[in-house]
Coordinates of C-alpha atoms in Angstrom, one line a residue:
X7 CA -24.3 -2.5 -9.1
X8 CA -21.2 -2.9 -11.6
X9 CA -19.3 -1.2 -9.0
X10 CA -20.1 -3.8 -6.5
X11 CA -19.3 -6.4 -8.8
X12 CA -15.9 -4.7 -9.2
X13 CA -15.1 -5.0 -5.5
X14 CA -16.4 -8.4 -5.0
X15 CA -15.1 -10.3 -7.9
X16 CA -12.0 -8.4 -9.1
X17 CA -10.7 -6.0 -6.6
X18 CA -10.8 -8.5 -3.8
X19 CA -8.3 -11.1 -5.9
X20 CA -6.1 -8.3 -6.9
X21 CA -5.5 -7.1 -3.1
X22 CA -5.0 -10.8 -2.0
X23 CA -1.4 -10.9 -1.4
X24 CA -0.4 -7.4 -2.9
X25 CA 2.2 -6.8 -0.4
X26 CA 4.1 -9.4 -1.9
X27 CA 3.5 -9.9 -5.5
X28 CA 3.4 -6.2 -6.1
X29 CA 7.2 -6.0 -5.3
X30 CA 7.7 -7.7 -8.8
X31 CA 9.2 -5.7 -11.6
X32 CA 6.7 -3.3 -13.4
X33 CA 7.1 -5.5 -16.6
X34 CA 5.7 -8.5 -14.7
X35 CA 2.6 -6.6 -13.3
X36 CA 1.9 -5.0 -16.5
X37 CA -0.5 -7.6 -18.0
X38 CA -2.5 -7.8 -14.7
X39 CA -2.7 -3.8 -14.5
X40 CA -3.8 -3.7 -18.2
X41 CA -6.4 -6.3 -17.3
X42 CA -7.9 -4.8 -14.5
X43 CA -7.6 -1.1 -16.5
X44 CA -10.0 -3.1 -19.2
X45 CA -12.3 -4.7 -16.8
X46 CA -12.9 -1.2 -15.4
X47 CA -13.5 0.1 -18.7
X48 CA -16.0 -2.4 -19.4
X49 CA -17.8 -2.1 -16.2
X50 CA -18.2 1.7 -16.6
X51 CA -19.0 1.8 -20.3
X52 CA -16.2 4.0 -21.1
X53 CA -14.2 4.1 -24.4
X54 CA -10.6 2.8 -24.8
X55 CA -9.7 6.8 -25.1
X56 CA -10.8 7.3 -21.5
X57 CA -7.8 8.2 -19.2
X58 CA -6.9 5.6 -16.5
X59 CA -7.0 7.8 -13.5
X60 CA -10.7 8.6 -14.5
X61 CA -11.7 4.9 -14.2
X62 CA -9.9 4.6 -10.9
X63 CA -11.3 7.9 -9.5
X64 CA -14.8 6.7 -10.5
X65 CA -14.7 3.8 -8.5
X66 CA -12.7 5.4 -5.8
X67 CA -9.8 3.2 -6.0
X68 CA -6.1 3.0 -6.9
X69 CA -4.0 1.4 -9.8
X70 CA -2.2 -1.7 -8.5
X71 CA 1.3 0.0 -7.9
X72 CA -0.5 2.6 -5.5
X73 CA -2.8 -0.1 -4.0
X74 CA 0.5 -1.9 -3.1
X75 CA 1.5 1.4 -1.4
X76 CA -1.7 1.7 0.2
X77 CA -1.5 -2.1 1.6
X78 CA 2.0 -1.8 3.0
X79 CA 1.3 1.0 5.8
X80 CA -1.6 -1.2 6.8
X81 CA 0.7 -4.2 7.1
X82 CA 3.0 -2.0 9.6
X83 CA -0.1 -0.7 11.5
X84 CA -1.4 -4.3 12.1
X85 CA 2.4 -5.1 13.5
X86 CA 2.5 -2.2 15.7
X87 CA -0.7 -2.0 17.9
X88 CA -2.3 -5.4 16.7
X89 CA 0.6 -8.0 16.6
X90 CA -2.0 -10.6 16.9
X91 CA -3.4 -10.2 13.7
X92 CA 0.0 -11.2 12.0
X93 CA 1.9 -14.4 11.5
X94 CA 4.5 -14.9 14.3
X95 CA 7.6 -13.8 12.4
X96 CA 6.0 -10.4 11.9
X97 CA 4.6 -10.0 15.4
X98 CA 8.2 -10.2 16.8
X99 CA 9.0 -6.4 18.1
X100 CA 12.4 -6.6 16.2
X101 CA 11.1 -7.2 12.9
X102 CA 10.6 -3.3 12.3
X103 CA 12.9 -1.2 14.3
X104 CA 11.9 2.5 14.9
X105 CA 14.5 5.4 15.2
X106 CA 13.3 5.7 18.8
X107 CA 14.8 2.2 19.2
X108 CA 17.8 2.8 17.6
X109 CA 18.9 6.2 19.2
X110 CA 17.9 8.4 21.9
X111 CA 17.7 11.8 20.2
X112 CA 14.2 13.3 20.1
X113 CA 13.9 14.1 16.6
X114 CA 10.7 14.5 14.6
X115 CA 11.5 11.3 12.7
X116 CA 11.7 9.2 15.7
X117 CA 8.3 7.1 15.0
X118 CA 9.8 6.4 11.4
X119 CA 10.6 3.1 10.5
X120 CA 14.6 2.8 10.6
X121 CA 15.9 2.5 7.0
X122 CA 18.7 0.2 6.4
X123 CA 20.3 1.3 3.5
X124 CA 21.2 -1.5 0.6
X125 CA 23.4 -1.1 -2.3
X126 CA 22.0 -4.2 -4.0
X127 CA 18.6 -4.4 -5.7
X128 CA 17.4 -7.2 -3.9
X129 CA 17.8 -5.2 -0.7
X130 CA 16.0 -2.4 -2.2
X131 CA 12.9 -4.3 -3.4
X132 CA 12.7 -6.4 -0.5
X133 CA 9.5 -6.1 2.0
X134 CA 11.5 -4.8 4.9
X135 CA 12.9 -1.8 3.0
X136 CA 9.7 -0.9 0.9
X137 CA 7.7 -0.9 4.1
X138 CA 9.8 1.6 5.8
X139 CA 10.2 3.8 2.8
X140 CA 6.4 3.9 2.5
X141 CA 5.6 4.2 6.2
X142 CA 8.3 7.0 6.4
X143 CA 6.4 9.1 3.6
X144 CA 3.0 9.1 5.7
X145 CA 2.3 12.3 7.7
X146 CA 3.0 12.2 11.3
X147 CA -0.6 12.6 11.9
X148 CA -1.4 9.5 10.2
X149 CA 1.4 7.3 11.4
X150 CA 0.2 8.4 15.2
X151 CA -3.5 6.9 14.7
X152 CA -4.1 3.8 16.7
X153 CA -7.4 3.0 15.3
X154 CA -6.9 0.1 12.1
X155 CA -10.5 1.3 10.5
X156 CA -9.4 5.3 11.0
X157 CA -6.0 4.5 9.9
X158 CA -7.1 2.9 6.9
X159 CA -9.3 5.4 6.0
X160 CA -6.8 8.5 6.5
X161 CA -4.0 6.2 4.4
X162 CA -6.5 5.8 1.3
X163 CA -7.5 9.5 1.6
X164 CA -4.0 10.9 1.5
X165 CA -2.9 8.3 -1.1
X166 CA -5.9 9.4 -3.4
X167 CA -5.4 13.0 -2.8
X168 CA -1.7 12.5 -4.0
X169 CA -2.9 10.0 -7.0
X170 CA -5.6 12.2 -8.4

């Protein structure tokens, strides 16, 4: 029941808008991450010495930076086969350009998002750049999944296996 309380009242608020706010500097997110860790400890009746990853593993979730990495591919996946689920600016087919749209070479990276390099920090922390980096890290077998629910499950399992 405590796990349901966490997912209903805390996790849902943490996820809301995470694609945008988690792009902030780590020091800005620090208070929120500490509060989330503290709430997990209270709900699980764990002492302060309990490792944080144990708290997240028990509730089958991820820390806020990893949740951010989890939500970004969902965003891309909605843009590609389900553009009607997003605002019009993101539904535009030119927002994310794939390598196969840039060049005609038949490479293994053709379904990766084309990554425009930026020397400025602002460009590197932009949503467009971060989404491309995270999407391109996903294995090809996950990128090719068309069902949103199966894609979410596969992405979460892949991130959980790398986190723990």
